[in-house]
Coordinates of C-alpha atoms in Angstrom, one line a residue:
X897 CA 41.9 41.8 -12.7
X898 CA 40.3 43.5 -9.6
X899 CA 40.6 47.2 -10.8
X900 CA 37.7 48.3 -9.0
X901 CA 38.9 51.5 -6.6
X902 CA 36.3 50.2 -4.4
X903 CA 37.6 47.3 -3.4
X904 CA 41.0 48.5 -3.0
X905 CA 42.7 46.6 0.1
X906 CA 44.6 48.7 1.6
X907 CA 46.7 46.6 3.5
X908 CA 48.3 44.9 0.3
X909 CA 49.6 48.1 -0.5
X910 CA 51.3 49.0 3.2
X911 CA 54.6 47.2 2.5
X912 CA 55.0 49.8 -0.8
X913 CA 54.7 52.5 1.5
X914 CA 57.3 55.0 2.5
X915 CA 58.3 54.9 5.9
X916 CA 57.7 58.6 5.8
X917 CA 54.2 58.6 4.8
X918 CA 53.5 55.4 6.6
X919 CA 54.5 57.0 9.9
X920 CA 51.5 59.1 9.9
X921 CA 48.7 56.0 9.2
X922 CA 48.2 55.4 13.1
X923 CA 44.8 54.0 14.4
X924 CA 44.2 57.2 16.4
X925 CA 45.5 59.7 13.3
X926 CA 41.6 59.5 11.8
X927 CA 42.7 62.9 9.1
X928 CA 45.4 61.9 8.0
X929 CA 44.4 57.9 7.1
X930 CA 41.4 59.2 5.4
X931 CA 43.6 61.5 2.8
X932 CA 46.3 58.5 2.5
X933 CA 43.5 56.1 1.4
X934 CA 42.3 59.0 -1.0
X935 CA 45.9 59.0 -2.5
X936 CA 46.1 55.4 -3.0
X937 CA 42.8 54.8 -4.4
X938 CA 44.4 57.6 -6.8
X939 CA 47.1 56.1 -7.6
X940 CA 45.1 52.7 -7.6
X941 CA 43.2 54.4 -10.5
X942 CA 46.1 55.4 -11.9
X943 CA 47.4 52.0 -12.1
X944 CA 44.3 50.4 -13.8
X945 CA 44.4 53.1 -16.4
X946 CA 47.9 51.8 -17.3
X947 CA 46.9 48.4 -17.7
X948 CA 44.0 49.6 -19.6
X949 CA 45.8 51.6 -22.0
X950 CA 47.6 48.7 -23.5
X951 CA 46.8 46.3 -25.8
X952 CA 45.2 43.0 -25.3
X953 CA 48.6 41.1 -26.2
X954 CA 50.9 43.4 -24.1
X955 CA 48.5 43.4 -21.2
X956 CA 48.4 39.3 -20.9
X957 CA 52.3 39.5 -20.9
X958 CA 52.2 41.9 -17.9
X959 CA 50.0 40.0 -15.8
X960 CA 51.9 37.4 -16.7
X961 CA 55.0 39.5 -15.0
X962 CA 52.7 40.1 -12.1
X963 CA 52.0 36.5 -11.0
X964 CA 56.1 36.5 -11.6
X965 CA 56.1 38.6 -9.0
X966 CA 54.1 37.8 -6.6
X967 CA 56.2 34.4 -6.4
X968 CA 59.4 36.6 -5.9
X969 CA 57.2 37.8 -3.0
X970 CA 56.1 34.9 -1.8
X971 CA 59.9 34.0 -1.6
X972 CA 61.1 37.3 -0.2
X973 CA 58.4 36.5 2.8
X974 CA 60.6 33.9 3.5
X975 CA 63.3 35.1 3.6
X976 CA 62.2 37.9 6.4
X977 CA 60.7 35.3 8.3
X978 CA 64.1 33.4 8.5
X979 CA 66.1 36.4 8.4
X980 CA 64.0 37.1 11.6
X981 CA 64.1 33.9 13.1
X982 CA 68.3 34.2 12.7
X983 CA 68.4 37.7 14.2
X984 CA 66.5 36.4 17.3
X985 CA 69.3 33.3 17.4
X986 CA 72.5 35.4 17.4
X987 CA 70.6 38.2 20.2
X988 CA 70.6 35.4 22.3
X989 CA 74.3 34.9 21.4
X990 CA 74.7 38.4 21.7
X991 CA 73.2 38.5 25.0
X992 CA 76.0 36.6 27.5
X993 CA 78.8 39.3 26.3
X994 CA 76.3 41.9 26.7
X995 CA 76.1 41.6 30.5
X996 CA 79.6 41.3 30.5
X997 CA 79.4 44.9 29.3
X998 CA 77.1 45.5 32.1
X999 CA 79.0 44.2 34.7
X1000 CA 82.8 46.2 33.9
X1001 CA 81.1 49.1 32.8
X1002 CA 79.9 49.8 36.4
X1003 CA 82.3 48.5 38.0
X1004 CA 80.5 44.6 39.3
X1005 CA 83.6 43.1 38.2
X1006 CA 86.8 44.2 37.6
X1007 CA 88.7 43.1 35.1
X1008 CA 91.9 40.5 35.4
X1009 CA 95.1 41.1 34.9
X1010 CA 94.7 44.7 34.0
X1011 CA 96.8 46.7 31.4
X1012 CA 100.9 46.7 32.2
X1013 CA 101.4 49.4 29.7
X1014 CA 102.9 53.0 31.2
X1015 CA 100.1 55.9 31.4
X1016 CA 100.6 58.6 28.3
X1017 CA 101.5 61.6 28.7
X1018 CA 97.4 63.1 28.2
X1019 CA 96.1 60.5 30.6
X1020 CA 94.2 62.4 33.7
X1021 CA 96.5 62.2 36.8
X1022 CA 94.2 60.8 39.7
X1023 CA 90.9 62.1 37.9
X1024 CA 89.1 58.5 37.4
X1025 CA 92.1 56.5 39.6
X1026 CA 89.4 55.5 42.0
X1027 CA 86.3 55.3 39.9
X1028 CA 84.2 52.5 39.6
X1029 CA 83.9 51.0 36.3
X1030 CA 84.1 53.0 33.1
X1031 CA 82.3 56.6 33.8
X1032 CA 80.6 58.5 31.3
X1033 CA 80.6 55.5 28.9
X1034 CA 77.1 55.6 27.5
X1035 CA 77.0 59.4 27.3
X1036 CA 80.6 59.1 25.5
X1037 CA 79.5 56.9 23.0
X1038 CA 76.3 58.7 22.0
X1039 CA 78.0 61.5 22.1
X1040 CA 80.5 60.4 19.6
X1041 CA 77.9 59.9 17.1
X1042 CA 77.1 62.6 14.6
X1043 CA 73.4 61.7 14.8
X1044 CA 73.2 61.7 18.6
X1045 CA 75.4 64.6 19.2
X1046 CA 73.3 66.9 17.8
X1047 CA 70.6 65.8 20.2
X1048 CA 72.4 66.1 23.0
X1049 CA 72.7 68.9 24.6
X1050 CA 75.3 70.4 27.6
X1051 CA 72.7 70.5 30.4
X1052 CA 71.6 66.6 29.6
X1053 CA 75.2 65.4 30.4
X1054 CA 74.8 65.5 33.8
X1055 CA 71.6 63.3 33.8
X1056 CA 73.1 61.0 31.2
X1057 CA 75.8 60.3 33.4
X1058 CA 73.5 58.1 35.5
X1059 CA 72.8 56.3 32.3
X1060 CA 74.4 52.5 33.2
X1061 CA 72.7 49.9 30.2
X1062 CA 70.6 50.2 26.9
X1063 CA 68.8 47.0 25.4
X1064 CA 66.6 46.7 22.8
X1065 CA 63.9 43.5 22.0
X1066 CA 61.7 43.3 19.1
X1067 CA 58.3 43.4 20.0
X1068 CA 55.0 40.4 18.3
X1069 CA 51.9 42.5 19.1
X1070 CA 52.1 44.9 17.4
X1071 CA 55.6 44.7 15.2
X1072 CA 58.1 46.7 16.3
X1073 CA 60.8 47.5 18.6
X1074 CA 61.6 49.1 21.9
X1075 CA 64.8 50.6 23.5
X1076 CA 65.0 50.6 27.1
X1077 CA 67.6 52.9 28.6
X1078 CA 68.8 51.9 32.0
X1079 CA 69.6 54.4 34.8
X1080 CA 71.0 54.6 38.5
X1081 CA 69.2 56.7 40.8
X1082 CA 69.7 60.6 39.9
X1083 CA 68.4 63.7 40.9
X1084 CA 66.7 64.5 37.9
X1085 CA 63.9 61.9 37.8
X1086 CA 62.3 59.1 39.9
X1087 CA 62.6 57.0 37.0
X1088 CA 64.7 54.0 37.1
X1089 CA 64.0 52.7 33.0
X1090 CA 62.9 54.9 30.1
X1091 CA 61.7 53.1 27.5
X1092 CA 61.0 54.2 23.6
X1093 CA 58.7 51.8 21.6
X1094 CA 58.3 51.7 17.4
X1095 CA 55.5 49.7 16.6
X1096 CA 55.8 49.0 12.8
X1097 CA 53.0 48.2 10.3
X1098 CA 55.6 45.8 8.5
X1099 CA 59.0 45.7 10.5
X1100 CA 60.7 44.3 7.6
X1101 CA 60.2 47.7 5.3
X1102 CA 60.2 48.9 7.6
X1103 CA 57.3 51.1 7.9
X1104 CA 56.6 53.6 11.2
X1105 CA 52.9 53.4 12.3
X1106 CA 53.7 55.5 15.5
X1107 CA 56.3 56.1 18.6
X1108 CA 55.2 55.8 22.5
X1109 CA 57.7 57.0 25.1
X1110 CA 57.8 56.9 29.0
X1111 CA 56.7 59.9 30.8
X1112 CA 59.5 61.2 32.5
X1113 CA 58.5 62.1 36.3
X1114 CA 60.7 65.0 36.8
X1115 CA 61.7 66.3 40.4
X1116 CA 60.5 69.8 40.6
X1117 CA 62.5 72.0 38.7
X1118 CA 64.8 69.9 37.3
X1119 CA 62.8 69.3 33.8
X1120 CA 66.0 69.6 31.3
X1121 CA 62.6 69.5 28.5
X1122 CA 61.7 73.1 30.3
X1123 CA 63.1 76.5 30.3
X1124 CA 61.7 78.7 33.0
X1125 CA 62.1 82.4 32.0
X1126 CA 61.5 85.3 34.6
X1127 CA 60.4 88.6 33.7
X1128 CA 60.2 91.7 36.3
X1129 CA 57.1 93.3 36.4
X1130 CA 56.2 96.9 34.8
X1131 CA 57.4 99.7 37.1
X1132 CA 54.0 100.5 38.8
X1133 CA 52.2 97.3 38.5
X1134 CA 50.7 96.3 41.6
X1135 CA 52.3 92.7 41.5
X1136 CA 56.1 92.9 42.5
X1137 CA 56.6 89.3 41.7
X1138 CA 58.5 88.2 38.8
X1139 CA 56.5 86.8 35.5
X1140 CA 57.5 83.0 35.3
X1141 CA 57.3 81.9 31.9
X1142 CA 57.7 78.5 30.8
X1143 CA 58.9 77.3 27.5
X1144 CA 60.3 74.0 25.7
X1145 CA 63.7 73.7 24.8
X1146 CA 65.8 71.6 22.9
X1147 CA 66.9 67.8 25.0
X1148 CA 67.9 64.5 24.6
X1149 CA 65.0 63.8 26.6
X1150 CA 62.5 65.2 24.3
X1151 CA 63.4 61.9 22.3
X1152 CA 60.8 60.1 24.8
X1153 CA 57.8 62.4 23.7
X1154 CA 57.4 61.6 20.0
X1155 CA 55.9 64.0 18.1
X1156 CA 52.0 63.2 17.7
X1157 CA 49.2 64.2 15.3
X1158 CA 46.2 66.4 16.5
X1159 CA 43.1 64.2 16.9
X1160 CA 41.2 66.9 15.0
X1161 CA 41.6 66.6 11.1
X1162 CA 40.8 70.3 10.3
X1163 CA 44.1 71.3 12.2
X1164 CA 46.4 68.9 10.0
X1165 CA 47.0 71.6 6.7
X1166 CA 49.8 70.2 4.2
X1167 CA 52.2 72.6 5.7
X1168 CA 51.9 70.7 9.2
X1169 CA 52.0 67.1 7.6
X1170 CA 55.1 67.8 5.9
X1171 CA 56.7 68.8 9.1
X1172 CA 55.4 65.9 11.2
X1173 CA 56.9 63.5 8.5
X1174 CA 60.5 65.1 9.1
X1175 CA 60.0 65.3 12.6
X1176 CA 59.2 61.3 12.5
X1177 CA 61.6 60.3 10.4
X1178 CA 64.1 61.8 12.0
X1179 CA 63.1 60.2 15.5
X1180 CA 63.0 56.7 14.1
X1181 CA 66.9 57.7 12.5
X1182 CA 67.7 58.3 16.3
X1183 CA 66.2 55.1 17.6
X1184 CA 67.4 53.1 14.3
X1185 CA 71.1 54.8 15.2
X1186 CA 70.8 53.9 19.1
X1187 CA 69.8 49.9 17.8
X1188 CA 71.9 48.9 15.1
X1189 CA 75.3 51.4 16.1
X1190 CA 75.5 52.2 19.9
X1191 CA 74.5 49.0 21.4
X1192 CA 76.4 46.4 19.2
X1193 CA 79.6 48.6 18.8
X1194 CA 79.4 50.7 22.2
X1195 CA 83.4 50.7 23.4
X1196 CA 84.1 51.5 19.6
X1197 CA 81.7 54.5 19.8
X1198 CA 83.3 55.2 23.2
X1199 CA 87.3 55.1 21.8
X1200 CA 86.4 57.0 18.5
X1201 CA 87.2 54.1 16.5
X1202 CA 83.5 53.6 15.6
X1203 CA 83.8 57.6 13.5
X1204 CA 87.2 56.4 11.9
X1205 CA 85.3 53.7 10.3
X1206 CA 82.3 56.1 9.2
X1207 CA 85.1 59.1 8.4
X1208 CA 86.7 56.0 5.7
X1209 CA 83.6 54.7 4.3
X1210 CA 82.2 58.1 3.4
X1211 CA 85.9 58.6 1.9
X1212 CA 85.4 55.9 -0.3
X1213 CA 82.3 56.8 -1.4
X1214 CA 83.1 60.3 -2.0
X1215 CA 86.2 58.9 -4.2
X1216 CA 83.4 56.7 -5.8
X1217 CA 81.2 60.3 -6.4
X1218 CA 84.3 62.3 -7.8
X1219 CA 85.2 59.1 -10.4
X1220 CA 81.6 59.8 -11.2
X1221 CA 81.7 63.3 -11.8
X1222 CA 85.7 62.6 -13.6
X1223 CA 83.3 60.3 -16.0
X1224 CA 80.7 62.8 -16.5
X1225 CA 82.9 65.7 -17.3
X1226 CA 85.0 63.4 -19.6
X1227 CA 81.7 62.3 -21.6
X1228 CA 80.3 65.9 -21.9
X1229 CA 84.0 66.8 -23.4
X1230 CA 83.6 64.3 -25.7
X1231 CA 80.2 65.0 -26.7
X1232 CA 80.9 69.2 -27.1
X1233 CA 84.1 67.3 -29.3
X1234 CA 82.4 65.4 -31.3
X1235 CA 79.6 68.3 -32.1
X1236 CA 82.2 70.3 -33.1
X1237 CA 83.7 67.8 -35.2
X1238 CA 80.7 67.3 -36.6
X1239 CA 80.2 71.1 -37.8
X1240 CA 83.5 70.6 -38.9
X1241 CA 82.5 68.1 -41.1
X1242 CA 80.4 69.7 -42.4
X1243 CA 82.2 72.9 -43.8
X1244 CA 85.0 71.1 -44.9
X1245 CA 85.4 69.0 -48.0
X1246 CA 84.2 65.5 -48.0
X1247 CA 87.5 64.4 -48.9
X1248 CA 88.6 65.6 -44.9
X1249 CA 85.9 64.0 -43.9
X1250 CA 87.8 60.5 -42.8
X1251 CA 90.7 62.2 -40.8
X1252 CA 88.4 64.3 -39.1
X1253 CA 86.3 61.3 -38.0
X1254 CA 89.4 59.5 -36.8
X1255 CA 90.7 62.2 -34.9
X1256 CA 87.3 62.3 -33.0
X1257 CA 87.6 58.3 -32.0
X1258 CA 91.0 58.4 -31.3
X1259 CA 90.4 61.3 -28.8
X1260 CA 87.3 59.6 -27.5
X1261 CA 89.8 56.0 -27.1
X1262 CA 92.3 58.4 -25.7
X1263 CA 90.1 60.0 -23.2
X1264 CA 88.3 56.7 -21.9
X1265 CA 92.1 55.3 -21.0
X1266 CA 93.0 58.1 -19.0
X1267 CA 89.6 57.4 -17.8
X1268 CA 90.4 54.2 -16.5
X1269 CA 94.1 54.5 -15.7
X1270 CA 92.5 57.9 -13.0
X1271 CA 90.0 54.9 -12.1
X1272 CA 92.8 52.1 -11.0
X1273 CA 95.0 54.7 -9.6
X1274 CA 92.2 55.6 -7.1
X1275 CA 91.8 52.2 -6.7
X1276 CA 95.2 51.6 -5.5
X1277 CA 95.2 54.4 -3.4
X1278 CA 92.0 53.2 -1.8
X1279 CA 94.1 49.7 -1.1
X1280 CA 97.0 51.2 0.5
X1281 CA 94.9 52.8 2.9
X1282 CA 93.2 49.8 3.8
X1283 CA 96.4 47.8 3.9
X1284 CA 98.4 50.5 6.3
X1285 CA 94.8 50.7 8.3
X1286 CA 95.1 47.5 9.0

């Protein structure tokens, strides 16, 4: 059965991994791989005991479920490695319309034909008559998006402005993906492509092993990662120059220096490991959001229409949540009901005993209609939404 926690392998266990946990098992993270294989062989334990504890019957049925499952595996593996294998197809289908993109967005081609409609009233008289392409449209679209907004601060949007292309490619050795951000020459940095790589223990989890980003080369003093502070010296102190103090301050930018472990074990406390695991999880969530929402669906991040979607979806599933809580409430009423029928029951005469009990069913019948009737009316309203949306 192989329920030695010696010979535990380690890398049969990496696709159960959290992708929180998981994002801290790089090669060069020594500490914190040493206390996640002492967890697992824990848990390993853990897991023999079980098997242990049962009896020789009920444990030949469960193995029995366990080779069960590791053909639903051996399918699943299949199914990622076509699932991959149609991905790559449609990028390359995706690709054509993409330099389309490319090419209106700054302004390589124009577009035929043009729109005959009459300018509204809030259009911008002359502002971006003569501009090339559409300006601003990356740092629109991110902007747009709740999880990129907040990442964004007021002194990147001049730098983002130079921002013309984002493309992503999955990456063989090791697994992953990488984001390349595109920019025209700016005063802010000499480089021309920033790029943002996820190498993945198992993409299809998927589980984070760590995050490399370009070093930005900065033009002298035009770090946005950087806040220079100046200080005047004491009255009396012998230097008259200023104190120039340098600290690091919140940027887009800082999204291209991940957050990384210390090399030195006896500096990671729990404290710290906790915070690195947020601070991962929540740059993978950027570079996740950037992948599968900004580049696919860019001009509807860009109109807004991308956030109307969103705004409906979380509608409907906060209707979904308040049905819930409707259903809840409704069940706890009929349970405090029926306990109080019940110590009715019990100081009344037997004879009362049958009306009392049908009063309780009919109230529980009763409620569970209006139940449903709350339930189809939501529904409905749910439809004409969709159906006037449309």
């Amino acid at each position: 059965m192989g329920g030695d926690k010696e010979n535990l392998d380690l890398s049969d266990l990496n696709a159960s991994l959290p992708a929180a946990a998981a994002a801290l098992s790089a090669e060069d993270r020594a500490g914190l791989v040493n206390a996640l294989k002492d967890k697992l062989q824990s848990l390993a334990g853990q897991h023999t005991d079980v098997l242990e504890a049962l009896s020789p019957n009920v444990r030949k049925r469960v193995e029995y479920l366990r080779e069960i499952q590791g053909q639903h595996d051996e399918i699943e593996l299949k199914f990622f490695e076509e699932r991959a294998a149609l991905e790559a197809k449609y990028q390359k289908l995706y690709e054509p319309l993409y330099t389309k993109r490319y090419n209106i967005v700054n302004g390589v081609v124009e577009v035929d034909g043009g729109n005959d409609e009459p300018a509204s009233e809030n259009a911008a008289e002359g502002k971006d008559a003569d501009a090339k392409g559409v300006p601003d449209f990356w740092l629109t679209a991110m902007k747009t998006n709740e999880v990129l907004s907040e990442e964004i601060q007021e002194r990147d949007e001049p730098a983002l402005k130079y921002l013309k292309d984002i493309k992503w490619a999955r990456i063989d050795d090791p697994k992953g993906f990488k984001l390349d951000f595109f920019f025209d020459t700016n005063p802010f940095f000499k480089n021309s492509v920033l790029t943002k790589t996820y190498h993945m223990v198992d993409e299809d989890e998927p589980i984070l092993e760590k995050a490399i980003g370009t070093e930005i080369e900065w033009y002298p003093g035009k770090n946005l990662t950087q806040k220079i502070l100046k200080k005047k010296p004491k009255k009396g102190s012998k230097n008259a120059k200023p104190i120039t103090k340098t600290e690091v301050c919140e940027s887009f930018f800082n999204f291209f220096s991940p957050p990384q472990v210390p090399d030195d074990d006896e500096d990671i406390d729990e404290d710290t490991a906790d915070e690195l695991q947020g601070q991962m999880e929540h740059d993978y969530d950027i570079g996740t959001t950037i992948r599968d929402k900004i580049i696919p669906h860019a001009v509807s991040w860009f109109t807004g229409e991308a956030v109307q979607a969103e705004d409906f979806d979380d509608m409907e599933d906060d209707e979904e949540d308040d049905e819930d809580d409707d259903e809840d409430e409704e069940e706890e009423e009929e349970d405090e009901d029926e306990d109080e029928d019940d110590e009715e029951e019990k100081s009344k005469p037997k004879k009362k005993a049958n009306r009392s009990t049908f009063s309780t069913s009919y109230h529980r019948r009763a409620g569970h209609k209006e139940v449903l009737i709350n339930q189809q009316i939501a529904s409905s309203s749910r439809t004409v939404v969709v159906h006037s949306a449309t």
